[in-house]
Short mmCIF file of C-alpha atoms in Angstrom, two decimals:
data_model
loop_
_atom_site.label_atom_id
_atom_site.label_comp_id
_atom_site.label_asym_id
_atom_site.label_seq_id
_atom_site.Cartn_x
_atom_site.Cartn_y
_atom_site.Cartn_z
CA UNK A 497 -102.38 75.48 -134.79
CA UNK A 498 -105.94 75.78 -135.80
CA UNK A 499 -106.96 78.88 -137.63
CA UNK A 500 -110.13 81.03 -137.05
CA UNK A 501 -113.17 78.63 -138.17
CA UNK A 502 -116.21 79.73 -139.73
CA UNK A 503 -119.49 77.97 -140.70
CA UNK A 504 -121.24 77.50 -143.15
CA UNK A 505 -119.25 78.16 -145.67
CA UNK A 506 -121.91 78.64 -147.96
CA UNK A 507 -125.37 79.28 -147.32
CA UNK A 508 -128.58 80.20 -149.84
CA UNK A 509 -131.50 81.34 -148.56
CA UNK A 510 -134.85 83.24 -150.01
CA UNK A 511 -135.11 86.76 -148.53
CA UNK A 512 -137.01 86.79 -145.35
CA UNK A 513 -135.77 84.17 -143.76
CA UNK A 514 -133.32 83.85 -140.94
CA UNK A 515 -129.77 82.85 -141.29
CA UNK A 516 -127.05 82.36 -138.89
CA UNK A 517 -123.29 81.99 -138.68
CA UNK A 518 -120.92 80.57 -136.42
CA UNK A 519 -117.10 81.46 -135.44
CA UNK A 520 -114.56 79.77 -133.38
CA UNK A 521 -111.50 81.99 -132.98
CA UNK A 522 -108.11 80.82 -132.68
CA UNK A 523 -107.44 79.34 -129.01
CA UNK A 524 -106.46 82.42 -126.45
CA UNK A 525 -107.47 85.39 -128.59
CA UNK A 526 -109.31 87.78 -126.47
CA UNK A 527 -111.00 89.97 -129.79
CA UNK A 528 -112.90 88.85 -131.99
CA UNK A 529 -114.28 90.85 -135.32
CA UNK A 530 -117.15 90.24 -137.71
CA UNK A 531 -117.04 91.61 -140.83
CA UNK A 532 -119.08 92.15 -144.07
CA UNK A 533 -117.23 91.91 -147.43
CA UNK A 534 -118.89 92.64 -151.22
CA UNK A 535 -117.37 91.54 -154.15
CA UNK A 536 -114.26 94.15 -155.33
CA UNK A 537 -114.29 95.80 -151.92
CA UNK A 538 -112.60 95.63 -148.47
CA UNK A 539 -114.00 94.22 -145.36
CA UNK A 540 -116.12 96.35 -143.36
CA UNK A 541 -116.35 96.07 -139.65
CA UNK A 542 -120.14 94.73 -138.37
CA UNK A 543 -118.82 94.51 -134.55
CA UNK A 544 -115.80 93.90 -132.71
CA UNK A 545 -115.70 91.85 -129.36
CA UNK A 546 -113.36 91.98 -126.75
CA UNK A 547 -113.54 88.89 -124.26
CA UNK A 548 -117.54 88.76 -124.06
CA UNK A 549 -117.81 92.76 -124.39
CA UNK A 550 -119.14 94.25 -127.94
CA UNK A 551 -116.77 97.71 -127.62
CA UNK A 552 -117.77 98.54 -131.18
CA UNK A 553 -121.01 97.75 -132.81
CA UNK A 554 -121.75 100.89 -134.43
CA UNK A 555 -121.84 99.84 -138.10
CA UNK A 556 -124.23 96.84 -137.16
CA UNK A 557 -127.84 97.31 -138.69
CA UNK A 558 -129.58 96.40 -135.09
CA UNK A 559 -132.79 96.58 -137.26
CA UNK A 560 -131.89 92.81 -138.39
CA UNK A 561 -128.72 91.91 -137.32
CA UNK A 562 -127.71 90.41 -134.10
CA UNK A 563 -124.54 88.99 -132.63
CA UNK A 564 -123.26 87.35 -129.68
CA UNK A 565 -120.44 86.20 -128.14
CA UNK A 566 -120.97 83.95 -125.16
CA UNK A 567 -118.51 83.26 -122.87
CA UNK A 568 -116.06 85.12 -124.57
CA UNK A 569 -114.80 82.12 -127.19
CA UNK A 570 -117.44 81.25 -130.08
CA UNK A 571 -119.62 84.00 -131.97
CA UNK A 572 -122.84 83.72 -133.76
CA UNK A 573 -123.83 86.72 -136.30
CA UNK A 574 -127.76 86.58 -136.93
CA UNK A 575 -129.78 88.19 -139.65
CA UNK A 576 -133.27 88.21 -139.82
CA UNK A 577 -135.09 88.60 -141.98
CA UNK A 578 -132.47 88.69 -144.50
CA UNK A 579 -132.65 90.81 -147.59
CA UNK A 580 -131.12 91.01 -151.23
CA UNK A 581 -128.75 93.27 -150.25
CA UNK A 582 -127.32 91.10 -147.66
CA UNK A 583 -125.78 88.89 -150.05
CA UNK A 584 -122.17 88.97 -149.33
CA UNK A 585 -119.43 87.17 -147.48
CA UNK A 586 -119.05 87.42 -144.24
CA UNK A 587 -115.81 87.28 -142.39
CA UNK A 588 -114.56 86.30 -138.95
CA UNK A 589 -111.38 87.66 -137.28
CA UNK A 590 -109.66 87.26 -134.40
CA UNK A 591 -106.57 88.76 -132.69
CA UNK A 592 -104.50 88.01 -129.44
CA UNK A 593 -105.93 91.38 -127.71
CA UNK A 594 -104.80 95.02 -128.67
CA UNK A 595 -106.48 95.36 -131.86
CA UNK A 596 -104.30 98.43 -132.91
CA UNK A 597 -101.20 96.39 -133.00
CA UNK A 598 -101.92 92.45 -133.12
CA UNK A 599 -102.02 90.84 -136.08
CA UNK A 600 -105.73 89.88 -137.04
CA UNK A 601 -106.55 86.05 -138.64
CA UNK A 602 -108.86 85.69 -140.65
CA UNK A 603 -111.48 82.46 -141.47
CA UNK A 604 -112.41 81.40 -144.80
CA UNK A 605 -115.85 83.58 -144.46
CA UNK A 606 -119.06 82.16 -145.08
CA UNK A 607 -120.55 83.31 -148.48
CA UNK A 608 -124.23 84.39 -148.31
CA UNK A 609 -126.71 84.38 -151.20
CA UNK A 610 -130.22 85.82 -150.59
CA UNK A 611 -132.39 85.31 -153.30
CA UNK B 1380 -114.24 109.16 -150.20
CA UNK B 1381 -112.85 106.44 -149.18
CA UNK B 1382 -109.86 106.88 -146.66
CA UNK B 1383 -107.67 104.69 -147.71
CA UNK B 1384 -107.49 104.49 -151.64
CA UNK B 1385 -105.62 101.84 -153.67
CA UNK B 1386 -104.12 102.20 -157.07
CA UNK B 1387 -104.16 100.25 -159.85
CA UNK B 1388 -107.63 98.46 -159.42
CA UNK B 1389 -106.42 95.51 -161.18
CA UNK B 1390 -103.10 94.64 -162.81
CA UNK B 1391 -101.97 91.77 -164.63
CA UNK B 1392 -98.06 90.79 -164.94
CA UNK B 1393 -96.20 87.77 -166.28
CA UNK B 1394 -94.55 85.27 -164.03
CA UNK B 1395 -90.84 86.31 -163.05
CA UNK B 1396 -91.75 90.29 -163.25
CA UNK B 1397 -91.83 92.54 -160.39
CA UNK B 1398 -94.50 94.75 -159.54
CA UNK B 1399 -95.44 97.53 -157.07
CA UNK B 1400 -98.76 98.26 -155.67
CA UNK B 1401 -99.99 101.71 -154.61
CA UNK B 1402 -101.86 102.65 -151.13
CA UNK B 1403 -102.91 106.28 -150.35
CA UNK B 1404 -104.35 107.16 -147.05
CA UNK B 1405 -105.55 110.40 -145.24
CA UNK B 1406 -106.54 108.33 -142.12
CA UNK B 1407 -104.68 110.94 -139.24
CA UNK B 1408 -103.26 109.75 -136.78
CA UNK B 1409 -102.42 105.99 -136.91
CA UNK B 1410 -100.95 103.46 -135.17
CA UNK B 1411 -99.79 101.05 -137.89
CA UNK B 1412 -100.46 100.14 -141.31
CA UNK B 1413 -101.00 96.43 -142.75
CA UNK B 1414 -100.95 95.03 -146.27
CA UNK B 1415 -103.05 91.77 -146.49
CA UNK B 1416 -103.03 89.06 -149.07
CA UNK B 1417 -106.14 87.89 -150.10
CA UNK B 1418 -106.57 84.80 -152.21
CA UNK B 1419 -110.05 84.10 -153.60
CA UNK B 1420 -112.53 81.97 -151.56
CA UNK B 1421 -110.31 82.53 -148.64
CA UNK B 1422 -109.76 85.14 -145.85
CA UNK B 1423 -106.82 87.67 -146.04
CA UNK B 1424 -103.59 86.90 -144.67
CA UNK B 1425 -101.40 89.52 -142.86
CA UNK B 1426 -98.34 89.83 -145.17
CA UNK B 1427 -96.64 93.42 -142.98
CA UNK B 1428 -96.96 95.76 -140.34
CA UNK B 1429 -95.49 98.77 -140.21
CA UNK B 1430 -95.33 101.99 -137.62
CA UNK B 1431 -95.73 105.35 -138.35
CA UNK B 1432 -92.14 105.14 -137.46
CA UNK B 1433 -90.93 102.10 -139.95
CA UNK B 1434 -90.49 103.26 -143.51
CA UNK B 1435 -89.26 99.87 -144.87
CA UNK B 1436 -90.52 96.08 -144.02
CA UNK B 1437 -89.98 92.88 -145.85
CA UNK B 1438 -91.90 89.26 -145.77
CA UNK B 1439 -90.08 86.95 -148.54
CA UNK B 1440 -90.29 88.50 -151.65
CA UNK B 1441 -92.91 91.03 -150.39
CA UNK B 1442 -91.61 94.21 -149.52
CA UNK B 1443 -93.92 97.16 -148.06
CA UNK B 1444 -92.74 100.81 -147.92
CA UNK B 1445 -94.17 103.84 -146.06
CA UNK B 1446 -93.76 107.52 -146.10
CA UNK B 1447 -95.80 109.09 -143.51
CA UNK B 1448 -95.26 112.32 -144.48
CA UNK B 1449 -96.81 111.95 -148.03
CA UNK B 1450 -99.40 109.38 -146.47
CA UNK B 1451 -98.25 106.61 -148.99
CA UNK B 1452 -97.23 103.16 -148.71
CA UNK B 1453 -96.58 101.02 -151.70
CA UNK B 1454 -95.79 96.93 -151.54
CA UNK B 1455 -93.27 96.07 -154.14
CA UNK B 1456 -93.68 91.76 -155.02
CA UNK B 1457 -89.92 90.66 -156.41
CA UNK B 1458 -89.98 87.77 -159.25
CA UNK B 1459 -93.79 86.81 -159.66
CA UNK B 1460 -95.01 83.62 -159.28
CA UNK B 1461 -98.48 82.27 -159.85
CA UNK B 1462 -99.53 81.78 -156.70
CA UNK B 1463 -99.12 86.06 -155.76
CA UNK B 1464 -102.45 86.05 -158.12
CA UNK B 1465 -104.61 87.37 -155.48
CA UNK B 1466 -106.30 90.62 -154.16
CA UNK B 1467 -103.96 93.13 -151.76
CA UNK B 1468 -105.78 95.03 -149.04
CA UNK B 1469 -104.21 98.14 -147.55
CA UNK B 1470 -105.25 98.49 -144.07
CA UNK B 1471 -104.99 101.35 -141.95
CA UNK B 1472 -104.81 101.32 -137.94
CA UNK B 1473 -106.43 104.70 -136.62
CA UNK B 1474 -105.51 103.82 -133.06
CA UNK B 1475 -106.96 104.49 -129.35
CA UNK B 1476 -108.26 107.43 -129.52
CA UNK B 1477 -109.95 106.60 -132.81
CA UNK B 1478 -111.83 103.72 -131.07
CA UNK B 1479 -108.98 101.33 -132.71
CA UNK B 1480 -110.67 101.26 -136.23
CA UNK B 1481 -109.44 99.52 -139.09
CA UNK B 1482 -109.79 101.07 -142.29
CA UNK B 1483 -109.55 99.09 -145.41
CA UNK B 1484 -108.87 99.81 -148.80
CA UNK B 1485 -110.83 98.68 -151.28
CA UNK B 1486 -107.75 96.17 -152.68
CA UNK B 1487 -105.80 96.14 -155.58
CA UNK B 1488 -106.46 92.53 -157.99
CA UNK B 1489 -103.35 91.08 -158.95
CA UNK B 1490 -103.05 88.30 -161.56
CA UNK B 1491 -99.65 87.00 -162.54
CA UNK B 1492 -99.86 84.82 -166.06
CA UNK B 1493 -97.43 82.53 -167.13
#
């Protein structure tokens, strides 16, 4: 069974440019998460979807970040415009249904460098 | 103050030796506590999940313990291997009443030397 797929794996852009990340969760997983991870830190939740609905986006900087999960499967995370401080690894994860009990499976992440 | 504190921040041990990583948390109440292993350049992989009523769980050479009274957990690695070199992250699930929040620690970086 394929795991969580993310693309691209690496992205280098100049500040003020837009960037988008794509995530394909494990088949059948209803819950999808986007995390930001800075070097030497644990992941920080940006947004959580249950099917198509964003049920927790309280930590998403909505002035520049947006996300969508059309049809409750794939998801994209966009930053526009990117800032130097956005350089980090963006992780996507999915779980079957219940975020309190189900195992989360993480993708390999997208490493973003903003110059 | 982070609600999940891990120690040590980093650790170097010789191959074959045992080690124990610590996690102290203040998240309360909680549904479960998880330990993840994150290899460099990869996403975290789940090692164990323990509910508040469990006090130990094993996964091969990894054994996690939980003391819900003192709000402490530990991850014990037996007979370490070079492939155990990774970051180990403690995660506490705050449960439905707190919006199903997962609170992540900063991780302990383990390096196993030959």
